[in-house]
Short mmCIF file of C-alpha atoms in Angstrom, two decimals:
data_model
loop_
_atom_site.label_atom_id
_atom_site.label_comp_id
_atom_site.label_asym_id
_atom_site.label_seq_id
_atom_site.Cartn_x
_atom_site.Cartn_y
_atom_site.Cartn_z
CA MET A 1 12.74 -15.24 68.71
CA THR A 2 9.86 -14.94 71.15
CA PRO A 3 6.75 -13.58 69.40
CA GLU A 4 6.05 -9.97 70.28
CA PRO A 5 2.56 -10.63 71.72
CA THR A 6 4.10 -13.22 74.06
CA ILE A 7 6.69 -10.71 75.30
CA ARG A 8 3.98 -8.13 75.92
CA ARG A 9 1.83 -10.63 77.79
CA LEU A 10 4.79 -11.79 79.89
CA ALA A 11 5.23 -8.17 80.98
CA LYS A 12 1.57 -8.18 82.01
CA TYR A 13 1.97 -11.41 84.00
CA LEU A 14 4.86 -9.79 85.82
CA GLU A 15 2.69 -6.81 86.75
CA LEU A 16 0.02 -9.17 88.10
CA LEU A 17 2.54 -11.33 89.95
CA LYS A 18 4.01 -8.28 91.66
CA ASN A 19 0.58 -7.40 93.04
CA GLU A 20 -0.26 -10.96 94.00
CA ILE A 21 3.06 -11.42 95.83
CA ALA A 22 2.45 -8.13 97.66
CA ASN A 23 -0.92 -9.61 98.70
CA GLY A 24 0.78 -12.66 100.17
CA VAL A 25 0.03 -15.14 97.38
CA GLU A 26 2.56 -18.01 97.31
CA ASP A 27 1.44 -20.26 94.46
CA ILE A 28 -0.33 -19.23 91.31
CA SER A 29 -1.85 -21.25 88.46
CA THR A 30 -2.10 -20.40 84.78
CA THR A 31 -5.89 -20.47 85.21
CA THR A 32 -5.72 -17.75 87.87
CA ILE A 33 -3.50 -15.60 85.67
CA ALA A 34 -5.72 -16.26 82.65
CA ASN A 35 -8.92 -15.39 84.53
CA TYR A 36 -7.50 -12.22 85.92
CA LEU A 37 -6.20 -10.97 82.58
CA GLU A 38 -9.11 -12.39 80.57
CA LEU A 39 -6.93 -14.67 78.49
CA ASP A 40 -6.97 -18.33 77.46
CA PRO A 41 -5.15 -20.55 80.05
CA THR A 42 -3.46 -22.53 77.26
CA GLN A 43 -2.08 -19.27 75.91
CA VAL A 44 -0.76 -18.31 79.34
CA ARG A 45 0.89 -21.70 79.76
CA LYS A 46 2.52 -21.49 76.34
CA ASP A 47 3.82 -18.00 77.04
CA ILE A 48 5.32 -19.06 80.35
CA GLU A 49 6.97 -22.10 78.75
CA TYR A 50 9.21 -19.69 76.85
CA THR A 51 10.91 -18.75 80.12
CA GLY A 52 11.78 -22.39 80.81
CA ILE A 53 10.17 -22.47 84.23
CA ILE A 54 8.26 -25.67 85.05
CA GLY A 55 4.99 -25.61 86.98
CA LYS A 56 3.94 -28.07 89.67
CA PRO A 57 1.05 -30.46 88.79
CA LYS A 58 -1.68 -28.99 91.02
CA THR A 59 -0.53 -25.71 92.50
CA GLY A 60 0.95 -24.22 89.35
CA TYR A 61 3.96 -21.99 89.92
CA ASN A 62 5.67 -20.55 92.91
CA ALA A 63 4.76 -16.89 92.47
CA LYS A 64 8.14 -15.47 93.47
CA GLU A 65 10.04 -17.92 91.31
CA LEU A 66 7.81 -17.21 88.31
CA TYR A 67 8.21 -13.49 88.92
CA SER A 68 11.98 -13.67 88.95
CA GLU A 69 12.16 -16.00 85.93
CA ILE A 70 9.97 -13.71 83.81
CA LYS A 71 11.94 -10.70 84.98
CA LYS A 72 15.17 -12.39 83.90
CA TYR A 73 13.61 -13.46 80.61
CA LEU A 74 12.61 -9.89 79.79
CA ASN A 75 16.14 -8.73 80.66
CA TRP A 76 14.74 -6.65 83.51
CA ASP A 77 16.83 -8.25 86.26
CA ASN A 78 19.69 -5.80 85.78
CA VAL A 79 19.60 -2.05 85.24
CA LYS A 80 21.13 -0.78 82.02
CA ASP A 81 22.04 2.86 81.38
CA ALA A 82 20.06 4.67 78.70
CA PHE A 83 20.41 8.05 77.00
CA LEU A 84 17.40 10.11 76.03
CA VAL A 85 17.39 12.57 73.14
CA GLY A 86 14.63 15.19 73.10
CA ALA A 87 13.84 16.86 76.42
CA GLY A 88 10.39 18.13 75.46
CA HIS A 89 7.16 17.21 77.21
CA LEU A 90 7.31 13.51 76.41
CA GLY A 91 11.02 13.29 77.16
CA SER A 92 10.41 15.04 80.46
CA ALA A 93 7.61 12.57 81.31
CA LEU A 94 10.01 9.68 80.63
CA LEU A 95 12.65 11.29 82.85
CA HIS A 96 10.09 11.51 85.65
CA TYR A 97 9.16 7.86 85.32
CA ASP A 98 11.04 6.83 88.44
CA ASN A 99 10.12 3.18 88.14
CA LEU A 100 11.96 2.59 84.88
CA LYS A 101 14.67 0.82 86.88
CA GLU A 102 12.18 -1.94 87.64
CA TYR A 103 11.97 -2.43 83.90
CA GLY A 104 15.69 -2.78 83.37
CA ILE A 105 16.71 0.71 82.33
CA GLN A 106 17.74 3.99 83.86
CA ILE A 107 17.99 7.23 81.93
CA VAL A 108 21.32 8.70 82.99
CA ALA A 109 21.49 11.71 80.69
CA ALA A 110 19.26 13.68 78.36
CA PHE A 111 20.28 15.57 75.24
CA ASP A 112 18.69 18.38 73.28
CA VAL A 113 19.61 21.09 70.77
CA ASP A 114 17.43 23.74 72.43
CA ARG A 115 19.65 26.15 74.40
CA LYS A 116 16.79 26.90 76.78
CA LYS A 117 16.68 23.25 77.79
CA ILE A 118 20.43 22.57 77.95
CA GLY A 119 21.83 22.80 81.47
CA ARG A 120 18.45 22.26 83.14
CA LYS A 121 17.87 19.30 85.39
CA LEU A 122 14.79 17.17 84.93
CA ASN A 123 14.23 14.86 87.88
CA GLU A 124 17.95 15.06 88.73
CA VAL A 125 19.05 14.25 85.18
CA GLU A 126 20.96 16.96 83.34
CA VAL A 127 20.08 18.02 79.83
CA LEU A 128 23.28 18.14 77.75
CA PRO A 129 23.96 19.55 74.29
CA LEU A 130 23.39 17.02 71.51
CA ASP A 131 26.96 17.36 70.27
CA LYS A 132 28.15 15.55 73.39
CA LEU A 133 25.99 12.50 72.65
CA GLN A 134 28.43 10.39 70.65
CA ASN A 135 31.42 10.90 72.93
CA LEU A 136 29.40 10.00 75.99
CA ILE A 137 27.86 6.91 74.39
CA LYS A 138 31.37 5.67 73.67
CA ARG A 139 32.86 6.66 77.00
CA MET A 140 30.04 5.26 79.12
CA GLU A 141 29.39 2.31 76.79
CA VAL A 142 25.69 3.04 76.73
CA LYS A 143 23.75 0.57 74.59
CA ILE A 144 20.18 1.90 74.82
CA GLY A 145 18.97 5.12 73.21
CA ILE A 146 15.56 6.72 73.58
CA ILE A 147 14.31 9.07 70.89
CA ALA A 148 11.68 11.62 71.92
CA THR A 149 12.45 14.24 69.29
CA PRO A 150 10.15 15.63 66.60
CA ALA A 151 9.79 13.35 63.58
CA ASP A 152 12.14 15.32 61.35
CA ALA A 153 15.10 14.94 63.72
CA ALA A 154 14.63 11.29 64.62
CA GLN A 155 16.54 9.53 61.83
CA GLU A 156 19.55 11.79 62.24
CA VAL A 157 19.61 11.18 65.98
CA ALA A 158 19.30 7.44 65.39
CA ASN A 159 22.26 7.56 62.99
CA LEU A 160 24.39 9.37 65.58
CA MET A 161 23.42 6.84 68.22
CA ILE A 162 24.12 3.78 66.10
CA GLU A 163 27.44 5.14 64.84
CA ALA A 164 28.56 5.60 68.45
CA GLY A 165 27.58 2.10 69.56
CA ILE A 166 23.92 2.10 70.60
CA GLU A 167 22.39 -1.38 70.06
CA GLY A 168 18.73 -0.76 70.85
CA ILE A 169 16.50 2.25 70.25
CA TRP A 170 13.18 2.98 71.94
CA ASN A 171 11.54 5.31 69.45
CA PHE A 172 8.75 7.72 70.37
CA ALA A 173 9.07 9.94 67.29
CA PRO A 174 6.22 9.44 64.80
CA ILE A 175 8.44 8.22 61.99
CA HIS A 176 9.96 4.98 60.73
CA ILE A 177 13.61 4.66 61.66
CA SER A 178 15.92 2.78 59.32
CA ALA A 179 18.80 0.93 60.91
CA PRO A 180 21.19 -1.94 60.17
CA GLU A 181 19.67 -5.36 60.85
CA HIS A 182 21.58 -5.99 64.08
CA ILE A 183 20.13 -2.87 65.73
CA ILE A 184 16.84 -3.30 67.61
CA ILE A 185 14.30 -0.57 66.97
CA GLU A 186 11.20 -0.68 69.16
CA ASN A 187 8.46 1.73 68.25
CA ALA A 188 6.62 3.15 71.21
CA GLN A 189 4.82 5.62 68.96
CA LEU A 190 1.65 6.43 70.84
CA THR A 191 -0.27 7.05 67.64
CA LEU A 192 -0.02 3.40 66.61
CA SER A 193 -1.75 2.42 69.84
CA LEU A 194 -4.30 5.20 69.36
CA ALA A 195 -5.07 3.78 65.91
CA VAL A 196 -6.03 0.48 67.51
CA LEU A 197 -8.36 2.27 69.94
CA THR A 198 -10.14 4.45 67.40
CA ARG A 199 -10.45 1.63 64.81
CA ARG A 200 -11.85 -0.81 67.40
CA MET A 201 -14.39 1.81 68.45
CA ILE A 202 -15.67 2.20 64.90
CA GLU A 203 -15.73 -1.59 64.47
CA ASN A 204 -17.88 -1.79 67.59
CA LYS A 205 -20.30 0.68 66.06
CA ILE A 206 -20.40 -1.19 62.74
CA GLU A 207 -21.08 -4.44 64.60
CA LYS A 208 -23.92 -2.88 66.57
CA THR A 209 -25.48 -1.40 63.44
CA THR A 210 -25.23 -4.74 61.61
CA MET A 211 -26.74 -6.62 64.53
CA GLY A 212 -29.63 -4.17 64.59
CA ASP A 213 -30.52 -4.87 60.95
CA MET B 1 -12.11 -7.31 63.10
CA THR B 2 -8.92 -6.03 61.53
CA PRO B 3 -5.87 -7.69 63.12
CA GLU B 4 -4.01 -5.37 65.47
CA PRO B 5 -0.67 -5.56 63.57
CA THR B 6 -2.52 -4.48 60.40
CA ILE B 7 -4.02 -1.47 62.16
CA ARG B 8 -0.62 -0.46 63.52
CA ARG B 9 0.98 -0.82 60.09
CA LEU B 10 -1.82 1.20 58.44
CA ALA B 11 -0.99 4.01 60.86
CA LYS B 12 2.62 3.79 59.70
CA TYR B 13 1.61 3.91 56.03
CA LEU B 14 -0.36 7.05 56.80
CA GLU B 15 2.72 8.65 58.35
CA LEU B 16 4.76 7.80 55.27
CA LEU B 17 2.04 8.98 52.88
CA LYS B 18 1.83 12.32 54.65
CA ASN B 19 5.55 12.88 54.04
CA GLU B 20 5.43 11.64 50.47
CA ILE B 21 2.47 13.87 49.63
CA ALA B 22 4.30 16.84 51.17
CA ASN B 23 7.21 15.97 48.87
CA GLY B 24 4.94 16.14 45.83
CA VAL B 25 4.47 12.40 45.23
CA GLU B 26 1.25 11.67 43.33
CA ASP B 27 1.18 7.90 42.92
CA ILE B 28 2.66 5.31 45.22
CA SER B 29 3.04 1.53 44.89
CA THR B 30 2.95 -1.12 47.59
CA THR B 31 6.57 -1.92 46.70
CA THR B 32 7.64 1.65 47.47
CA ILE B 33 5.81 1.59 50.80
CA ALA B 34 7.23 -1.85 51.59
CA ASN B 35 10.79 -0.83 50.74
CA TYR B 36 10.62 2.31 52.78
CA LEU B 37 9.22 0.58 55.86
CA GLU B 38 11.23 -2.62 55.35
CA LEU B 39 8.16 -4.82 54.99
CA ASP B 40 6.97 -7.49 52.58
CA PRO B 41 5.02 -5.95 49.62
CA THR B 42 2.39 -8.70 49.83
CA GLN B 43 1.83 -7.78 53.45
CA VAL B 44 1.42 -4.12 52.54
CA ARG B 45 -1.07 -4.98 49.79
CA LYS B 46 -3.09 -7.20 52.15
CA ASP B 47 -3.18 -4.50 54.81
CA ILE B 48 -4.37 -1.88 52.34
CA GLU B 49 -7.06 -4.22 51.02
CA TYR B 50 -8.79 -3.91 54.40
CA THR B 51 -9.58 -0.30 53.61
CA GLY B 52 -11.38 -1.29 50.40
CA ILE B 53 -9.32 1.01 48.18
CA ILE B 54 -8.33 -0.46 44.81
CA GLY B 55 -4.92 0.16 43.26
CA LYS B 56 -4.23 0.83 39.59
CA PRO B 57 -2.33 -1.91 37.67
CA LYS B 58 1.00 -0.18 37.19
CA THR B 59 1.14 3.00 39.23
CA GLY B 60 -0.31 1.60 42.45
CA TYR B 61 -2.41 4.05 44.41
CA ASN B 62 -3.14 7.72 44.19
CA ALA B 63 -1.27 8.91 47.30
CA LYS B 64 -3.88 11.43 48.45
CA GLU B 65 -6.74 9.00 47.94
CA LEU B 66 -4.91 6.25 49.83
CA TYR B 67 -4.10 8.72 52.59
CA SER B 68 -7.70 9.76 53.01
CA GLU B 69 -9.03 6.19 52.84
CA ILE B 70 -6.64 4.96 55.53
CA LYS B 71 -7.43 7.99 57.65
CA LYS B 72 -11.14 7.21 57.39
CA TYR B 73 -10.51 3.53 58.09
CA LEU B 74 -8.65 4.35 61.31
CA ASN B 75 -11.49 6.67 62.32
CA TRP B 76 -9.12 9.64 62.23
CA ASP B 77 -11.12 11.69 59.73
CA ASN B 78 -13.18 13.34 62.45
CA VAL B 79 -12.07 14.76 65.80
CA LYS B 80 -13.66 13.21 68.87
CA ASP B 81 -13.55 14.76 72.34
CA ALA B 82 -11.58 12.88 74.98
CA PHE B 83 -11.20 13.29 78.74
CA LEU B 84 -7.91 12.64 80.48
CA VAL B 85 -7.64 11.51 84.09
CA GLY B 86 -4.28 11.97 85.81
CA ALA B 87 -2.52 15.29 85.20
CA GLY B 88 0.97 14.13 86.22
CA HIS B 89 4.02 14.13 83.99
CA LEU B 90 2.67 11.68 81.43
CA GLY B 91 -0.79 13.28 81.44
CA SER B 92 0.83 16.65 80.92
CA ALA B 93 2.88 15.31 78.00
CA LEU B 94 -0.33 14.02 76.39
CA LEU B 95 -1.99 17.40 76.89
CA HIS B 96 0.93 19.05 75.12
CA TYR B 97 0.68 16.68 72.18
CA ASP B 98 -0.89 19.28 69.89
CA ASN B 99 -1.14 16.96 66.93
CA LEU B 100 -3.58 14.52 68.55
CA LYS B 101 -6.33 16.08 66.43
CA GLU B 102 -4.67 14.60 63.37
CA TYR B 103 -5.22 11.24 65.01
CA GLY B 104 -8.91 11.70 65.60
CA ILE B 105 -9.01 12.89 69.20
CA GLN B 106 -8.78 16.09 71.20
CA ILE B 107 -8.36 16.20 74.95
CA VAL B 108 -10.92 18.78 76.09
CA ALA B 109 -10.56 18.43 79.86
CA ALA B 110 -8.23 16.87 82.40
CA PHE B 111 -9.15 15.57 85.84
CA ASP B 112 -7.15 14.91 88.97
CA VAL B 113 -7.61 14.48 92.71
CA ASP B 114 -4.52 16.54 93.60
CA ARG B 115 -5.59 19.99 94.81
CA LYS B 116 -2.30 21.45 93.65
CA LYS B 117 -3.10 20.43 90.09
CA ILE B 118 -6.80 21.32 90.05
CA GLY B 119 -7.50 24.72 88.51
CA ARG B 120 -4.23 24.81 86.59
CA LYS B 121 -4.19 24.99 82.84
CA LEU B 122 -1.98 22.67 80.86
CA ASN B 123 -1.64 23.76 77.25
CA GLU B 124 -4.96 25.65 77.55
CA VAL B 125 -6.80 22.64 79.02
CA GLU B 126 -8.11 23.08 82.56
CA VAL B 127 -7.51 20.47 85.25
CA LEU B 128 -10.83 19.78 87.01
CA PRO B 129 -11.59 17.85 90.19
CA LEU B 130 -12.25 14.16 89.58
CA ASP B 131 -15.72 14.37 91.12
CA LYS B 132 -16.87 16.36 88.10
CA LEU B 133 -15.85 13.60 85.68
CA GLN B 134 -19.08 11.63 85.46
CA ASN B 135 -21.39 14.62 85.07
CA LEU B 136 -19.25 16.08 82.33
CA ILE B 137 -18.96 12.78 80.45
CA LYS B 138 -22.74 12.60 80.38
CA ARG B 139 -23.33 16.26 79.58
CA MET B 140 -20.74 16.45 76.82
CA GLU B 141 -21.38 12.88 75.61
CA VAL B 142 -17.68 12.13 75.65
CA LYS B 143 -16.92 8.57 74.51
CA ILE B 144 -13.13 8.38 74.91
CA GLY B 145 -11.30 8.31 78.23
CA ILE B 146 -7.55 8.41 78.78
CA ILE B 147 -6.12 7.03 82.00
CA ALA B 148 -2.72 8.36 83.07
CA THR B 149 -3.10 7.75 86.81
CA PRO B 150 -0.94 5.57 89.05
CA ALA B 151 -1.75 1.85 88.82
CA ASP B 152 -3.77 1.71 92.04
CA ALA B 153 -6.29 4.33 90.89
CA ALA B 154 -6.76 3.11 87.34
CA GLN B 155 -9.52 0.50 87.76
CA GLU B 156 -11.63 2.85 89.86
CA VAL B 157 -11.27 5.63 87.30
CA ALA B 158 -12.17 3.18 84.52
CA ASN B 159 -15.31 2.15 86.42
CA LEU B 160 -16.37 5.79 86.80
CA MET B 161 -15.77 6.41 83.10
CA ILE B 162 -17.67 3.35 81.91
CA GLU B 163 -20.60 3.97 84.24
CA ALA B 164 -20.95 7.47 82.81
CA GLY B 165 -20.88 6.35 79.18
CA ILE B 166 -17.27 6.14 78.01
CA GLU B 167 -16.93 3.52 75.24
CA GLY B 168 -13.18 3.39 74.71
CA ILE B 169 -10.28 3.74 77.12
CA TRP B 170 -6.66 4.52 76.25
CA ASN B 171 -4.83 3.16 79.28
CA PHE B 172 -1.35 4.29 80.30
CA ALA B 173 -1.48 2.96 83.88
CA PRO B 174 0.66 -0.14 84.37
CA ILE B 175 -2.24 -2.39 85.30
CA HIS B 176 -4.82 -4.59 83.61
CA ILE B 177 -8.22 -2.91 83.41
CA SER B 178 -11.32 -5.10 83.56
CA ALA B 179 -14.31 -3.87 81.63
CA PRO B 180 -17.52 -5.19 80.07
CA GLU B 181 -16.99 -6.79 76.67
CA HIS B 182 -18.46 -3.90 74.65
CA ILE B 183 -15.90 -1.44 76.07
CA ILE B 184 -12.65 -1.07 74.14
CA ILE B 185 -9.55 -0.99 76.30
CA GLU B 186 -6.32 -0.16 74.50
CA ASN B 187 -3.17 -0.50 76.54
CA ALA B 188 -0.54 2.09 75.75
CA GLN B 189 1.52 0.94 78.73
CA LEU B 190 5.04 1.95 77.83
CA THR B 191 6.51 -0.92 79.82
CA LEU B 192 5.04 -3.51 77.44
CA SER B 193 6.91 -1.85 74.58
CA LEU B 194 10.04 -1.61 76.71
CA ALA B 195 9.81 -5.36 77.35
CA VAL B 196 10.00 -5.98 73.60
CA LEU B 197 13.11 -3.80 73.34
CA THR B 198 15.02 -5.32 76.25
CA ARG B 199 14.07 -8.91 75.33
CA ARG B 200 15.09 -8.43 71.69
CA MET B 201 18.42 -7.00 72.83
CA ILE B 202 19.17 -10.07 74.92
CA GLU B 203 18.06 -12.34 72.05
CA ASN B 204 20.52 -10.52 69.82
CA LYS B 205 23.28 -11.24 72.30
CA ILE B 206 22.32 -14.91 72.61
CA GLU B 207 22.30 -15.20 68.82
CA LYS B 208 25.75 -13.63 68.55
CA THR B 209 27.15 -15.91 71.25
CA THR B 210 25.68 -18.98 69.59
CA MET B 211 27.03 -17.97 66.21
CA GLY B 212 30.45 -17.49 67.71
CA ASP B 213 30.55 -21.05 69.03
#
């Protein structure tokens, strides 16, 4: 299994490569990537080795080749259907994220229990009643579920999804989701990221105070 | 510096503790936390040690005390003002996230360059023109900036923020932001989390195929 920090950095390299290719860059070295992203070149090289691509002695990598290898490695080279449950503000923002296709997924339907939301279209995607979720997962063989419900509904929604055949869940609800081992649960809970920000800010302050002693 | 995975797990413990306290739980052990979140108890104990709180031999921790110590440790025990730049779909979702206060921040103003958005109120928060950003950061001594702009505007917005006195940036734009060392940049880019999901799903498949050989 590729370590999570490596996967996250590979996604960042891809972002950079996309820009560099758009700017006409043909070859790119680990040092260039490292400098741009303020990382250690050895780290960058190690991360890229996971994809199996081999660099050339002096020039590094062919930018387009590296781009497509990383894209394949992240499983972003083909677009998979995804279902979203919870058509609130966050769900709506995800539905309006037109570029998701570049990242390997496309939200093809949304589900909610709120009658005011059902039947509406959000960025061309219809909001359906939750009780249609399981049938549609089976019929369309959807493997990716996105949970953007309140915390107290999330586990129940996850259970419905898994029972119907979902293999990976992208969870935005602020709660831990229990699932059988073979199901992938990825927490995109914004609050976990916010914790890193606010803690680092206080650490910065502590450091400054200590240095001033 | 506390390792990032520890900070993220502490935020998850807090979530769990909140529920447990609401359910009337008074004491909680690392084993209970570990079981619930499917983690190693030693890991949980190590994480909690960072906060400085000391458990009791048999019962573990007083749930309320642990809750308040972790909250303090994450810098969530006081509400700090934050400015948001980019009042699109994601920005709007963040503005509607009423519970942010529980996580130590409150978005007090939003900024955009789009005339159609300026002047509107999103969940009681007014959208102001971007050219007022720097003055207001200085006047209100705001230290936290949130970037929810398209990628090509993000670095410029970050520069404006930092120049005016912002010390920590929560970045949702899909681009690397360069900043002086003393500025905290926390990437909440959803695509990095999505990469972990899609990669893990393909790893699962590879594993299954290999096992079937």
